[in-house]
Amino acid sequence: MEPYREDPMSTMRNAERQSIDLAAGTISYRESGPADGRPVVFVHGFLVDDGLWSDVPERLAAEGFHTFAPTWPLGSHPTPLNAGTELSPGHVAAIVLDFLERLDLRDVVLVGNDTGGAICQFLLDQDSSRIGRLVLTNCDAFEVFPPFPFNLLFRLMRHPGVSRPVMAGMRPAGLRNGPLGFGPLVKRKLGAEETVGWIRPYLDDAAVRRDTAAFLRGWRAGDLAEVSGRLDRFERPVLIAWAPADRFFRISLAHRLVEVFPDARLVEIPDARTFVALDQPAALATHIADFARA
């Protein structure tokens, strides 16, 4: 698959933005591609938004897929959930399922990254009937939920009064995208505009901080290990698309995922780290397209 646009940010801005009211609240998403194309739904991780996927959804849309890149309630969501909504990784998986059901999406190619990969695993454990294929890029699995030092961040952000001043220190792009921020998660240099939206909702909206704290109070590190042990129940095809240069989600984790699924294969994506779609969008889109058509 050849690059079809030179400016991913422009491509993303031109995608059709939608919102949908679910039981938990309003979810915003960008939608691209023909209505009769095979649906591909993306699940990002903690403290990022749909921009994490770069223009991968639009690249796939150009190949005939019907893509959906929502911003899930994981700390960077622009609209707070309804007050009193119960949150945890399992509850976010239920929100993803509600999204699929409300849009009546079937035979879905589900794509997860980072914490979003864990959410995908929780979803499979709850109800995999709408999922035709699964793509996991570098993500949590088994007892790695999340890797150090992000487990410390999860605990800190259970307490907004403590974490907000810490997060406010990330407003300058040099700090936000540096070694103590998002920098280690990518191989290339991040632009200021790529990440400012990841922290702004948390800093500016107390209700978003409320949602984030609720999610993290519902997080239990051992829950994913239990779910990962049941992944062999999902018998449909799985692609593990992994960047071996990742400092946090090691390639050994990818091999373990391949072993647990009955029908899985591994492809390695060089010159990338955790946020594979930002480092290598063309390569990732090609792997997803080839896998979805196989």
Short mmCIF file of C-alpha atoms in Angstrom, two decimals:
data_model
loop_
_atom_site.label_atom_id
_atom_site.label_comp_id
_atom_site.label_asym_id
_atom_site.label_seq_id
_atom_site.Cartn_x
_atom_site.Cartn_y
_atom_site.Cartn_z
CA MET A 1 0.00 0.00 0.00
CA GLU A 2 1.58 3.25 -1.12
CA PRO A 3 1.14 6.50 0.83
CA TYR A 4 -1.78 8.39 -0.67
CA ARG A 5 -1.36 11.65 1.23
CA GLU A 6 1.75 13.48 2.30
CA ASP A 7 0.17 15.17 5.31
CA PRO A 8 -1.41 12.77 7.84
CA MET A 9 -2.74 15.62 9.97
CA SER A 10 -4.56 17.08 6.96
CA THR A 11 -5.99 13.67 6.12
CA MET A 12 -7.27 13.22 9.67
CA ARG A 13 -8.83 16.68 9.72
CA ASN A 14 -10.69 15.87 6.49
CA ALA A 15 -12.19 12.67 7.90
CA GLU A 16 -15.87 12.86 8.80
CA ARG A 17 -16.26 13.43 12.54
CA GLN A 18 -19.27 11.95 14.25
CA SER A 19 -20.62 11.45 17.74
CA ILE A 20 -22.94 8.85 19.17
CA ASP A 21 -24.89 8.80 22.42
CA LEU A 22 -24.38 5.52 24.24
CA ALA A 23 -25.69 4.41 27.61
CA ALA A 24 -22.49 5.62 29.28
CA GLY A 25 -22.34 8.95 27.46
CA THR A 26 -21.31 10.56 24.20
CA ILE A 27 -18.45 9.07 22.19
CA SER A 28 -16.82 11.05 19.38
CA TYR A 29 -15.19 9.29 16.46
CA ARG A 30 -13.89 9.81 12.97
CA GLU A 31 -15.36 7.69 10.20
CA SER A 32 -13.97 7.04 6.74
CA GLY A 33 -14.54 4.74 3.81
CA PRO A 34 -17.47 3.19 1.96
CA ALA A 35 -20.52 2.17 4.00
CA ASP A 36 -20.42 -1.33 2.51
CA GLY A 37 -16.74 -1.86 3.32
CA ARG A 38 -15.62 -4.25 6.00
CA PRO A 39 -15.68 -2.40 9.34
CA VAL A 40 -12.40 -1.74 11.12
CA VAL A 41 -12.68 -0.33 14.65
CA PHE A 42 -9.70 1.10 16.52
CA VAL A 43 -9.16 1.06 20.30
CA HIS A 44 -6.41 3.35 21.59
CA GLY A 45 -4.86 3.33 25.04
CA PHE A 46 -4.74 5.48 28.14
CA LEU A 47 -4.28 9.27 27.94
CA VAL A 48 -4.37 9.52 24.14
CA ASP A 49 -7.15 10.14 21.62
CA ASP A 50 -7.97 8.91 18.12
CA GLY A 51 -5.00 10.89 16.77
CA LEU A 52 -2.86 8.04 18.09
CA TRP A 53 -3.75 6.15 14.90
CA SER A 54 -2.34 8.86 12.61
CA ASP A 55 -3.86 8.36 9.15
CA VAL A 56 -4.00 4.56 9.34
CA PRO A 57 -7.84 4.58 9.28
CA GLU A 58 -7.90 6.83 6.23
CA ARG A 59 -5.30 4.71 4.43
CA LEU A 60 -7.52 1.69 5.00
CA ALA A 61 -10.59 3.63 3.89
CA ALA A 62 -8.83 4.36 0.60
CA GLU A 63 -8.50 0.59 0.19
CA GLY A 64 -12.24 0.05 0.62
CA PHE A 65 -12.57 -0.52 4.36
CA HIS A 66 -15.14 1.27 6.53
CA THR A 67 -13.11 2.60 9.44
CA PHE A 68 -14.08 3.95 12.85
CA ALA A 69 -11.54 5.66 15.11
CA PRO A 70 -13.29 6.73 18.32
CA THR A 71 -11.83 8.58 21.26
CA TRP A 72 -12.63 6.30 24.16
CA PRO A 73 -13.07 7.50 27.79
CA LEU A 74 -9.47 6.87 28.81
CA GLY A 75 -8.37 10.31 29.99
CA SER A 76 -8.27 12.36 26.78
CA HIS A 77 -11.95 12.24 25.84
CA PRO A 78 -13.46 15.63 24.92
CA THR A 79 -16.90 14.95 26.44
CA PRO A 80 -17.22 13.54 29.96
CA LEU A 81 -19.34 10.46 30.48
CA ASN A 82 -22.65 10.61 32.29
CA ALA A 83 -22.20 11.23 35.99
CA GLY A 84 -22.23 8.02 37.99
CA THR A 85 -21.05 5.83 35.11
CA GLU A 86 -19.15 2.85 36.45
CA LEU A 87 -15.71 2.54 34.90
CA SER A 88 -12.94 -0.03 34.75
CA PRO A 89 -11.14 -1.74 31.86
CA GLY A 90 -14.02 -4.20 31.65
CA HIS A 91 -16.58 -1.41 31.63
CA VAL A 92 -14.76 0.40 28.82
CA ALA A 93 -14.83 -2.88 26.88
CA ALA A 94 -18.60 -2.88 27.41
CA ILE A 95 -18.73 0.67 26.00
CA VAL A 96 -16.88 -0.53 22.89
CA LEU A 97 -19.40 -3.36 22.56
CA ASP A 98 -22.26 -0.87 22.89
CA PHE A 99 -20.66 1.19 20.12
CA LEU A 100 -20.53 -1.86 17.82
CA GLU A 101 -24.12 -2.78 18.62
CA ARG A 102 -25.55 0.72 18.17
CA LEU A 103 -23.90 1.02 14.76
CA ASP A 104 -24.76 -2.63 13.99
CA LEU A 105 -21.19 -3.43 13.00
CA ARG A 106 -20.51 -7.11 12.31
CA ASP A 107 -17.52 -9.16 11.23
CA VAL A 108 -15.42 -6.33 12.65
CA VAL A 109 -11.64 -6.11 12.39
CA LEU A 110 -10.81 -4.88 15.90
CA VAL A 111 -7.46 -3.10 16.29
CA GLY A 112 -5.91 -2.35 19.68
CA ASN A 113 -2.79 -0.61 20.95
CA ASP A 114 -1.32 -0.08 24.43
CA THR A 115 -4.12 -0.12 27.04
CA GLY A 116 -6.52 -0.45 24.12
CA GLY A 117 -5.11 -3.89 23.44
CA ALA A 118 -6.10 -4.87 26.97
CA ILE A 119 -9.57 -3.42 26.39
CA CYS A 120 -9.85 -5.61 23.28
CA GLN A 121 -9.00 -8.67 25.35
CA PHE A 122 -11.64 -7.79 27.94
CA LEU A 123 -14.12 -7.36 25.07
CA LEU A 124 -13.36 -10.82 23.66
CA ASP A 125 -13.90 -12.25 27.12
CA GLN A 126 -17.32 -10.58 27.37
CA ASP A 127 -18.74 -11.08 23.86
CA SER A 128 -16.74 -11.77 20.69
CA SER A 129 -19.75 -12.39 18.44
CA ARG A 130 -19.27 -9.21 16.37
CA ILE A 131 -15.51 -9.62 15.97
CA GLY A 132 -14.28 -11.31 12.80
CA ARG A 133 -10.58 -10.64 13.21
CA LEU A 134 -8.32 -9.12 15.84
CA VAL A 135 -5.17 -7.03 15.41
CA LEU A 136 -3.05 -6.34 18.47
CA THR A 137 -0.17 -3.93 18.15
CA ASN A 138 2.18 -3.36 21.10
CA CYS A 139 -0.06 -3.64 24.13
CA ASP A 140 -0.70 -4.95 27.62
CA ALA A 141 -1.14 -8.69 28.10
CA PHE A 142 -0.97 -11.27 30.87
CA GLU A 143 0.71 -9.80 33.96
CA VAL A 144 1.98 -6.72 32.07
CA PHE A 145 -0.88 -4.33 32.83
CA PRO A 146 0.60 -1.80 32.52
CA PRO A 147 4.40 -2.04 32.37
CA PHE A 148 6.60 -0.10 34.76
CA PRO A 149 6.63 2.89 35.25
CA PHE A 150 3.08 3.37 33.97
CA ASN A 151 1.69 1.31 36.83
CA LEU A 152 2.91 4.11 39.10
CA LEU A 153 1.18 6.68 36.89
CA PHE A 154 -2.05 4.70 37.10
CA ARG A 155 -1.92 4.79 40.89
CA LEU A 156 -1.07 8.49 40.97
CA MET A 157 -3.92 9.44 38.65
CA ARG A 158 -6.47 7.80 40.89
CA HIS A 159 -6.16 11.06 42.84
CA PRO A 160 -6.88 14.09 40.60
CA GLY A 161 -5.91 16.57 43.28
CA VAL A 162 -2.39 15.18 43.19
CA SER A 163 -2.09 14.28 39.53
CA ARG A 164 -3.44 17.48 37.97
CA PRO A 165 -0.47 19.63 39.09
CA VAL A 166 1.88 16.93 37.81
CA MET A 167 0.09 16.80 34.46
CA ALA A 168 0.11 20.61 34.26
CA GLY A 169 3.87 20.37 34.02
CA MET A 170 3.36 18.66 30.66
CA ARG A 171 1.83 21.73 29.01
CA PRO A 172 5.17 22.78 27.44
CA ALA A 173 5.71 20.59 24.38
CA GLY A 174 9.37 20.06 25.21
CA LEU A 175 8.44 18.35 28.47
CA ARG A 176 5.32 16.65 27.14
CA ASN A 177 7.14 15.04 24.25
CA GLY A 178 10.44 14.50 26.07
CA PRO A 179 11.90 11.58 28.02
CA LEU A 180 9.52 12.08 30.95
CA GLY A 181 6.47 12.36 28.71
CA PHE A 182 5.38 10.65 25.52
CA GLY A 183 8.84 10.65 23.94
CA PRO A 184 9.89 7.08 24.84
CA LEU A 185 6.72 5.69 23.24
CA VAL A 186 7.76 6.67 19.73
CA LYS A 187 10.91 6.44 17.69
CA ARG A 188 10.44 9.67 15.76
CA LYS A 189 10.11 13.20 17.11
CA LEU A 190 6.59 14.16 18.08
CA GLY A 191 5.12 17.49 17.03
CA ALA A 192 3.56 19.76 19.63
CA GLU A 193 0.17 19.64 17.90
CA GLU A 194 0.11 15.84 17.96
CA THR A 195 0.00 15.53 21.74
CA VAL A 196 -1.49 18.73 23.16
CA GLY A 197 -4.99 17.30 22.76
CA TRP A 198 -3.99 14.29 24.83
CA ILE A 199 -3.58 16.31 28.02
CA ARG A 200 -5.91 19.27 27.49
CA PRO A 201 -9.22 17.53 28.38
CA TYR A 202 -7.73 16.16 31.59
CA LEU A 203 -6.30 19.51 32.63
CA ASP A 204 -9.29 21.62 31.65
CA ASP A 205 -12.30 19.52 32.64
CA ALA A 206 -12.90 18.28 36.18
CA ALA A 207 -15.45 15.76 34.91
CA VAL A 208 -12.85 14.18 32.63
CA ARG A 209 -10.55 13.92 35.64
CA ARG A 210 -13.44 12.29 37.49
CA ASP A 211 -13.87 9.71 34.71
CA THR A 212 -10.16 9.02 34.59
CA ALA A 213 -9.93 8.48 38.33
CA ALA A 214 -12.95 6.17 38.21
CA PHE A 215 -11.36 4.08 35.46
CA LEU A 216 -8.11 3.76 37.39
CA ARG A 217 -9.86 2.92 40.65
CA GLY A 218 -11.55 0.11 38.74
CA TRP A 219 -8.23 -1.12 37.34
CA ARG A 220 -6.69 -4.18 38.94
CA ALA A 221 -3.34 -5.31 37.59
CA GLY A 222 -4.20 -8.99 38.00
CA ASP A 223 -7.48 -8.84 36.08
CA LEU A 224 -5.86 -8.99 32.65
CA ALA A 225 -3.83 -12.09 33.48
CA GLU A 226 -7.07 -13.89 34.20
CA VAL A 227 -8.62 -12.72 30.93
CA SER A 228 -5.49 -13.45 28.88
CA GLY A 229 -5.62 -17.01 30.12
CA ARG A 230 -8.96 -17.44 28.34
CA LEU A 231 -7.95 -15.98 24.98
CA ASP A 232 -7.77 -19.47 23.50
CA ARG A 233 -11.58 -19.33 23.32
CA PHE A 234 -11.30 -16.85 20.43
CA GLU A 235 -10.76 -19.08 17.41
CA ARG A 236 -10.93 -16.50 14.62
CA PRO A 237 -7.78 -15.08 12.99
CA VAL A 238 -5.47 -12.83 15.00
CA LEU A 239 -2.59 -10.66 13.81
CA ILE A 240 0.05 -9.58 16.31
CA ALA A 241 1.73 -6.56 14.65
CA TRP A 242 4.59 -5.68 16.96
CA ALA A 243 7.47 -3.23 17.08
CA PRO A 244 10.38 -5.19 18.58
CA ALA A 245 12.21 -1.96 19.51
CA ASP A 246 9.55 -1.13 22.11
CA ARG A 247 11.08 -0.48 25.54
CA PHE A 248 7.94 -1.38 27.47
CA PHE A 249 6.08 -4.13 25.61
CA ARG A 250 8.85 -6.55 24.74
CA ILE A 251 8.74 -8.87 21.75
CA SER A 252 8.55 -11.80 24.17
CA LEU A 253 5.06 -10.61 25.07
CA ALA A 254 4.07 -10.81 21.41
CA HIS A 255 5.31 -14.39 21.20
CA ARG A 256 3.24 -15.30 24.24
CA LEU A 257 0.14 -13.83 22.61
CA VAL A 258 0.77 -15.81 19.43
CA GLU A 259 0.99 -18.97 21.48
CA VAL A 260 -2.26 -18.43 23.39
CA PHE A 261 -4.54 -17.76 20.40
CA PRO A 262 -5.50 -20.81 18.29
CA ASP A 263 -5.07 -18.94 14.97
CA ALA A 264 -2.50 -16.16 15.33
CA ARG A 265 0.58 -14.98 13.53
CA LEU A 266 3.22 -12.36 14.25
CA VAL A 267 4.61 -9.65 12.00
CA GLU A 268 7.37 -7.39 13.23
CA ILE A 269 7.36 -3.69 12.38
CA PRO A 270 10.84 -2.16 12.47
CA ASP A 271 11.75 1.44 13.25
CA ALA A 272 8.85 1.86 15.67
CA ARG A 273 8.05 1.71 19.35
CA THR A 274 4.83 1.46 21.37
CA PHE A 275 2.82 3.88 19.24
CA VAL A 276 3.36 1.92 16.04
CA ALA A 277 0.76 3.86 14.06
CA LEU A 278 2.58 7.14 14.64
CA ASP A 279 5.98 5.73 13.70
CA GLN A 280 5.00 3.50 10.77
CA PRO A 281 1.45 4.25 9.59
CA ALA A 282 1.96 2.94 6.05
CA ALA A 283 3.44 -0.35 7.22
CA LEU A 284 0.73 -0.91 9.81
CA ALA A 285 -2.06 -0.08 7.36
CA THR A 286 -0.59 -2.51 4.83
CA HIS A 287 -0.39 -5.31 7.37
CA ILE A 288 -3.98 -4.72 8.51
CA ALA A 289 -5.31 -4.59 4.95
CA ASP A 290 -3.51 -7.76 3.89
CA PHE A 291 -4.66 -9.57 7.02
CA ALA A 292 -8.29 -8.44 6.69
CA ARG A 293 -8.43 -9.67 3.09
CA ALA A 294 -6.70 -13.02 3.66
#
